[in-house]
Coordinates of N, CA and C in Angstrom, one line a residue:
X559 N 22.1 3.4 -48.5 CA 21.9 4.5 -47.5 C 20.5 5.2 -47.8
X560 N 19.9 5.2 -49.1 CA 19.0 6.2 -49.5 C 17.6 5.1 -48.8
X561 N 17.8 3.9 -49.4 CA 16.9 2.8 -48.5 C 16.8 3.0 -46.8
X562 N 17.7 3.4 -46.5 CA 17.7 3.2 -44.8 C 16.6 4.2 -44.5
X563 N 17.0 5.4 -44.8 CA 16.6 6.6 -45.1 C 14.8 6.6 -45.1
X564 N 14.7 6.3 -46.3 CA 13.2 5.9 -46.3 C 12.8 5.0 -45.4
X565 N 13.6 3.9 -45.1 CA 13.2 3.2 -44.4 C 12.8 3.5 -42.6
X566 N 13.1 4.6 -42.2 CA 13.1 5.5 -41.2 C 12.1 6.4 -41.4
X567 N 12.4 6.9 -42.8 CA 11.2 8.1 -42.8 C 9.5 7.2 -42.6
X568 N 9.6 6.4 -43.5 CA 8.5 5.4 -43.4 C 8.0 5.4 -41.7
X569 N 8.9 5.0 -40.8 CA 8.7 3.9 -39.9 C 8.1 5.1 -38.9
X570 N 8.7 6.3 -39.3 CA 8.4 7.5 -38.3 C 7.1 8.0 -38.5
X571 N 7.0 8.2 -40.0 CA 5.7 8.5 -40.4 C 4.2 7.2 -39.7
X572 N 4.7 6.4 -39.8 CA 3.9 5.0 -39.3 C 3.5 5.3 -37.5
X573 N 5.0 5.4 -37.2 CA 4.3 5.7 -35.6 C 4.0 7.1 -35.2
X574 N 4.5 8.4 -35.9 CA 4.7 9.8 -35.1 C 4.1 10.5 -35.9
X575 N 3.0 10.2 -37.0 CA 2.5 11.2 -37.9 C 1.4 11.9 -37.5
X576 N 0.6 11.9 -35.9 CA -0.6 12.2 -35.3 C -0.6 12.2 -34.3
X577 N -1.0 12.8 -33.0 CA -1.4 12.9 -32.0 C -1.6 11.9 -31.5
X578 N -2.9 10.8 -31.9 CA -3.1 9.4 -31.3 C -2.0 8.3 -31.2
X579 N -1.2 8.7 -32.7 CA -0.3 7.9 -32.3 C 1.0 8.1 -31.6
X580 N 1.5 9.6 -31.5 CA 2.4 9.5 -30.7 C 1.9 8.7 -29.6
X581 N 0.8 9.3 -28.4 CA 0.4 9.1 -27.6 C 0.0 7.1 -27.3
X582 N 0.0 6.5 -28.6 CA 0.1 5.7 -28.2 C 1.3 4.9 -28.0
X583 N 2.2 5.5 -28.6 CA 3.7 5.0 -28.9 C 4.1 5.4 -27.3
X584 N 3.8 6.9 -26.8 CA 3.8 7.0 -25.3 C 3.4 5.9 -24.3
X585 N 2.1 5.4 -24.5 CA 1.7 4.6 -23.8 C 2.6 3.6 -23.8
X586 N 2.9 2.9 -25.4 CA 4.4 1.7 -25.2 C 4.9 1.7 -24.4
X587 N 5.8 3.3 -24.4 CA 6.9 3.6 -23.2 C 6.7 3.0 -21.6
X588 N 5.4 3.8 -21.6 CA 5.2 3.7 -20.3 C 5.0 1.8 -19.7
X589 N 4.3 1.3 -20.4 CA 4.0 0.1 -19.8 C 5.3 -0.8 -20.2
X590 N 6.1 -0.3 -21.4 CA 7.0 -0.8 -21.5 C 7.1 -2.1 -22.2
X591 N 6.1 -2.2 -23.2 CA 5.3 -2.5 -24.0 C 6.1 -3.2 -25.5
X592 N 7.0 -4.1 -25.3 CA 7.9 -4.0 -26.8 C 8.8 -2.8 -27.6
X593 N 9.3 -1.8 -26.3 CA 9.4 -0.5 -27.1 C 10.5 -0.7 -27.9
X594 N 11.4 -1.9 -27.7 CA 12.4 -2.0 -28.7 C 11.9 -1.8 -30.2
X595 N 10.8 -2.3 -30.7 CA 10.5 -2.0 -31.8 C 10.1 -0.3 -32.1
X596 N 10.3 0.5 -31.3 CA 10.3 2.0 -31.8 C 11.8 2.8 -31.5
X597 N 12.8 2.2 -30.4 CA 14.0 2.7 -30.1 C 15.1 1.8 -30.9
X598 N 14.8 0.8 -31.3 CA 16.1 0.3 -32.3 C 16.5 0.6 -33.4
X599 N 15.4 0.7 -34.4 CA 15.9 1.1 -35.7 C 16.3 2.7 -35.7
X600 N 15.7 3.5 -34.4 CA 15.9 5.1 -34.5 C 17.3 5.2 -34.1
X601 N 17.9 4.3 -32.9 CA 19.0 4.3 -32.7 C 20.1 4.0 -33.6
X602 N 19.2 2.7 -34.7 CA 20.6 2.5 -35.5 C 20.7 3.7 -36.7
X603 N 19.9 4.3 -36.8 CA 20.1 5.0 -37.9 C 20.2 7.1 -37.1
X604 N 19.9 6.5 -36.1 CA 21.0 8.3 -35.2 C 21.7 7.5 -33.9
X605 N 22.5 7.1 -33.9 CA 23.4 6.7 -32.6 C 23.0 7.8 -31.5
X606 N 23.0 9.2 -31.7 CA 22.6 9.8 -30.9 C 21.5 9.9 -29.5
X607 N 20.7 9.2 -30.3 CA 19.1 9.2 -29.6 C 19.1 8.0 -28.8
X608 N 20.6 7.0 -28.4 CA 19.9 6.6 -27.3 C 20.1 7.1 -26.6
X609 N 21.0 8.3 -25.7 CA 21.1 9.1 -24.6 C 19.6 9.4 -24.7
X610 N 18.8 9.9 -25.8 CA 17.0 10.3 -25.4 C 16.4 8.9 -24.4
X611 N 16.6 8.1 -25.4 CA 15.6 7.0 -25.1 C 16.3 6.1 -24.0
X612 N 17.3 6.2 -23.6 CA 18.1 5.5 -22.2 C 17.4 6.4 -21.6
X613 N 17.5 7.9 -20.9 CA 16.6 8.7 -20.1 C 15.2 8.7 -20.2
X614 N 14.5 8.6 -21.1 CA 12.9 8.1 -21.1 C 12.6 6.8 -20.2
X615 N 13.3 5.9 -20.8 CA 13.4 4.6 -20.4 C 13.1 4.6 -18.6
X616 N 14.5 5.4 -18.2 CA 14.4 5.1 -16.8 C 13.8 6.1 -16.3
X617 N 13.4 7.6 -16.3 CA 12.9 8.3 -16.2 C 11.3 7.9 -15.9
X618 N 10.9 7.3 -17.0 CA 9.3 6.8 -16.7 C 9.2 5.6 -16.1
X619 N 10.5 4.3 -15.9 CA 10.2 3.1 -15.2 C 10.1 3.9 -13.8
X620 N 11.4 5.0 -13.3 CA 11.7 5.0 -12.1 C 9.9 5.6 -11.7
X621 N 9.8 6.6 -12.2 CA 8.8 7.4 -12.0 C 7.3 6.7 -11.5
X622 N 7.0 5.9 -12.4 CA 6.5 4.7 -12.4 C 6.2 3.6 -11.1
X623 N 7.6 2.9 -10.7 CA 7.7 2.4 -9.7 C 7.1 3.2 -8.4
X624 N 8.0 4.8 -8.5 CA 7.4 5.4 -7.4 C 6.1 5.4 -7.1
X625 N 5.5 5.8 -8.2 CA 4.0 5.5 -7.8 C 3.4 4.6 -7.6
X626 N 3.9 3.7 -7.7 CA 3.4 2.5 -7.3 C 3.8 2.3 -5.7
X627 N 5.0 2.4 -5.4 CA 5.1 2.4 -4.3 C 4.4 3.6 -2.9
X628 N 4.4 4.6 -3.3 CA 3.2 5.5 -2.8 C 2.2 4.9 -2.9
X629 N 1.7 4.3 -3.6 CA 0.2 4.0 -3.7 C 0.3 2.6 -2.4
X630 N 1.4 1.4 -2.5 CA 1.4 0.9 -1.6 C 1.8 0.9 -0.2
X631 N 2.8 2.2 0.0 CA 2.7 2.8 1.3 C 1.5 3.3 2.2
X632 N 0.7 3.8 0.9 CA -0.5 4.3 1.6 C -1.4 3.7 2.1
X633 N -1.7 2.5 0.9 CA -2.5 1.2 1.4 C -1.7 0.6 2.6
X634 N -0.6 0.7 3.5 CA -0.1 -0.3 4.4 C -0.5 1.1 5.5
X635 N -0.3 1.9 5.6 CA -0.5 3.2 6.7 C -2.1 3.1 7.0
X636 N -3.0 2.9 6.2 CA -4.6 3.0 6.2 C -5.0 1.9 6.7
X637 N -4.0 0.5 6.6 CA -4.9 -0.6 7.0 C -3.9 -0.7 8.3
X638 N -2.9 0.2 8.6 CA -2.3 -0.2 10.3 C -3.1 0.5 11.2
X639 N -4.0 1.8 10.6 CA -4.7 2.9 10.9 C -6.1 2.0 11.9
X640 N -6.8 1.6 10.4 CA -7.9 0.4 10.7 C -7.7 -0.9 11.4
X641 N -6.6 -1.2 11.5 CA -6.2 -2.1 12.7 C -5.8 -1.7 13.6
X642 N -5.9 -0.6 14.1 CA -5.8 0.1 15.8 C -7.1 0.0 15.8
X643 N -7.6 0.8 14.8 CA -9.3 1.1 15.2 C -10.0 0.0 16.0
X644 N -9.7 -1.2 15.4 CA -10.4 -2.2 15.2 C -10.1 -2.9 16.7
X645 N -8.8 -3.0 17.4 CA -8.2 -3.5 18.3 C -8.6 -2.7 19.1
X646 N -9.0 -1.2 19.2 CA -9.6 -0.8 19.7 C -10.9 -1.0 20.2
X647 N -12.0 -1.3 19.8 CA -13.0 -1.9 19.3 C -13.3 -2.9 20.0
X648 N -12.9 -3.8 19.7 CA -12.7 -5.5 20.4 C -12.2 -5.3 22.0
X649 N -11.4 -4.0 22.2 CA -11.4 -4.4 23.5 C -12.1 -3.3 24.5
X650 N -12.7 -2.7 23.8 CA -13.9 -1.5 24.4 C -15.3 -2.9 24.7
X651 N -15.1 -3.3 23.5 CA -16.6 -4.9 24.0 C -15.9 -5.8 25.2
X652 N -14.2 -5.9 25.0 CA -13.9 -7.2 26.4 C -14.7 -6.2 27.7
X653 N -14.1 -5.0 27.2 CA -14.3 -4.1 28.6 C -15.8 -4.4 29.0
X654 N -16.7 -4.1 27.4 CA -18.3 -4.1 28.5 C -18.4 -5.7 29.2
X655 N -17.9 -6.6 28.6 CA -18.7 -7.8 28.7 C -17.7 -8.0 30.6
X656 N -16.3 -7.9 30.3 CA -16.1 -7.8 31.7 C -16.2 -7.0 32.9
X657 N -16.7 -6.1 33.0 CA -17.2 -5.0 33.6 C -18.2 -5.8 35.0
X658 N -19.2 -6.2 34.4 CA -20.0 -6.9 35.3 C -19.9 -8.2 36.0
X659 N -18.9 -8.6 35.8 CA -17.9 -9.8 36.4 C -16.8 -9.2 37.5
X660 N -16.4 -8.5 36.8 CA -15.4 -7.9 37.9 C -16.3 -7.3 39.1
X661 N -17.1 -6.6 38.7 CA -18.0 -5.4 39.8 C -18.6 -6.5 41.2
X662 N -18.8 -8.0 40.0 CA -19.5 -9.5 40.6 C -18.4 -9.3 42.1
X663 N -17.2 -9.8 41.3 CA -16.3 -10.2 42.3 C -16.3 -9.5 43.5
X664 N -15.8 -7.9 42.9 CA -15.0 -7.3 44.4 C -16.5 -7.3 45.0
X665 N -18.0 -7.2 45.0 CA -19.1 -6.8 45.7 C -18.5 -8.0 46.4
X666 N -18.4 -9.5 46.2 CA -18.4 -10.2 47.0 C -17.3 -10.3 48.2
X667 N -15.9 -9.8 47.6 CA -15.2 -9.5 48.8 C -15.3 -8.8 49.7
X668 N -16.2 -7.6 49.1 CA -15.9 -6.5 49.8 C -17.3 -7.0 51.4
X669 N -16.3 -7.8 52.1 CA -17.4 -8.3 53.0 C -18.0 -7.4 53.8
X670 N -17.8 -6.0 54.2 CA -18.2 -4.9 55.1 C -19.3 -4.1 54.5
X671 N -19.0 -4.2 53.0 CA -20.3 -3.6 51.7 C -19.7 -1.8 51.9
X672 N -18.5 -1.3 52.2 CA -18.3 -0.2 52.4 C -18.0 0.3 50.6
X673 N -17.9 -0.2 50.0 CA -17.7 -0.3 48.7 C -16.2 0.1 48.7
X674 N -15.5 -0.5 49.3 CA -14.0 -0.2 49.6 C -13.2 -1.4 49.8
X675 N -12.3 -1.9 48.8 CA -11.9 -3.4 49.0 C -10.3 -2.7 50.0
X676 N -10.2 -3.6 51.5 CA -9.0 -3.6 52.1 C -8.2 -4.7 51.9
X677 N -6.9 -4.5 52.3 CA -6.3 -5.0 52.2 C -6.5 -6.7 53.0
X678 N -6.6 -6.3 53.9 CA -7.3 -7.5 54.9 C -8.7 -8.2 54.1
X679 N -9.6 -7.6 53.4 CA -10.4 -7.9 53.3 C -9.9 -9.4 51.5
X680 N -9.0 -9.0 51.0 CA -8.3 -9.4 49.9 C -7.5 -10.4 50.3
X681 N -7.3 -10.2 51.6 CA -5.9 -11.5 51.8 C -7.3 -12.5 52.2
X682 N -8.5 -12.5 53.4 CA -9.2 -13.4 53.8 C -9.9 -14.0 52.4
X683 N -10.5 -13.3 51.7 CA -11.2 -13.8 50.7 C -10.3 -14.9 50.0
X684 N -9.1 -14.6 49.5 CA -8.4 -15.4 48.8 C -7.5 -16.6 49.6
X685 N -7.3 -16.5 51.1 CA -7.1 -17.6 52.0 C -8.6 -18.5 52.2
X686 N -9.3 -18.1 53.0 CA -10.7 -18.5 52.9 C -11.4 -19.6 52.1
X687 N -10.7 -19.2 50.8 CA -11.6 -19.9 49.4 C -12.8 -19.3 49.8
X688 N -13.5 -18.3 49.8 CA -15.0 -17.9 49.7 C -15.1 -17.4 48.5
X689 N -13.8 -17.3 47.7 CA -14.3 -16.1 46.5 C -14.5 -17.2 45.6
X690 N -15.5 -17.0 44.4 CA -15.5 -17.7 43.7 C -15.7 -17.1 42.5
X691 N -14.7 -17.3 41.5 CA -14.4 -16.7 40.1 C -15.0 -17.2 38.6
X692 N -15.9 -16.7 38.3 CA -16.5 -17.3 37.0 C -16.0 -17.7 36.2

């Protein structure tokens, strides 16, 4: 018993005797890092402390995950953001490039030049064959 004892005091002192090392012993936790080698032998020699180290455990995976998933909700909202933009974009250009095609056409229906396409003037052109479409 007096072995175990030490053998715990030792192991505590090894990882929890400083600042850096708590902290890096934290870091374990977090990435999740082999931590069985700091929650086993504490468990076996206080049964108590795994209720601590079961709540750490999931406490920082859950925690964890979340942020990660925030981080990848955000990246999917910014790039649906910039793909409107973009869709946007592409068809502001179809617009210019068709613009003067279209304007082509109806000038040539519009056989009276009133700058007013009728209805009659739409049925002849397209019976006719006179229109001719690029």
């Amino acid at each position: 018993m007096q072995d175990q004892r030490e053998e715990i005091s030792n192991f505590v002192t090894e990882r929890f005797s400083s600042l850096p090392l708590i902290m890096l012993s934290l870091i374990q936790f977090i990435t999740q890092d082999a931590i069985s080698q700091i929650y086993f032998p504490l468990i076996l020699h206080r049964p108590g402390l795994s209720v601590y180290f079961l709540a750490l455990i999931v406490i920082v995976g859950l925690s964890l995950m979340n942020l990660i998933t925030a981080m990848l909700v955000e990246a999917a909202i910014s790039n649906a953001f910039e793909d409107k933009e973009m869709e946007a974009y592409y068809n502001r250009q179809k617009q210019k490039k068709l613009k003067p095609l279209l304007e082509k056409i109806f000038q040539t229906m519009d056989g009276d030049k009133s700058n007013a396409l009728t209805a009659k003037e739409i049925i002849d052109d397209l019976n006719g064959g006179t229109l001719e479409i690029p």
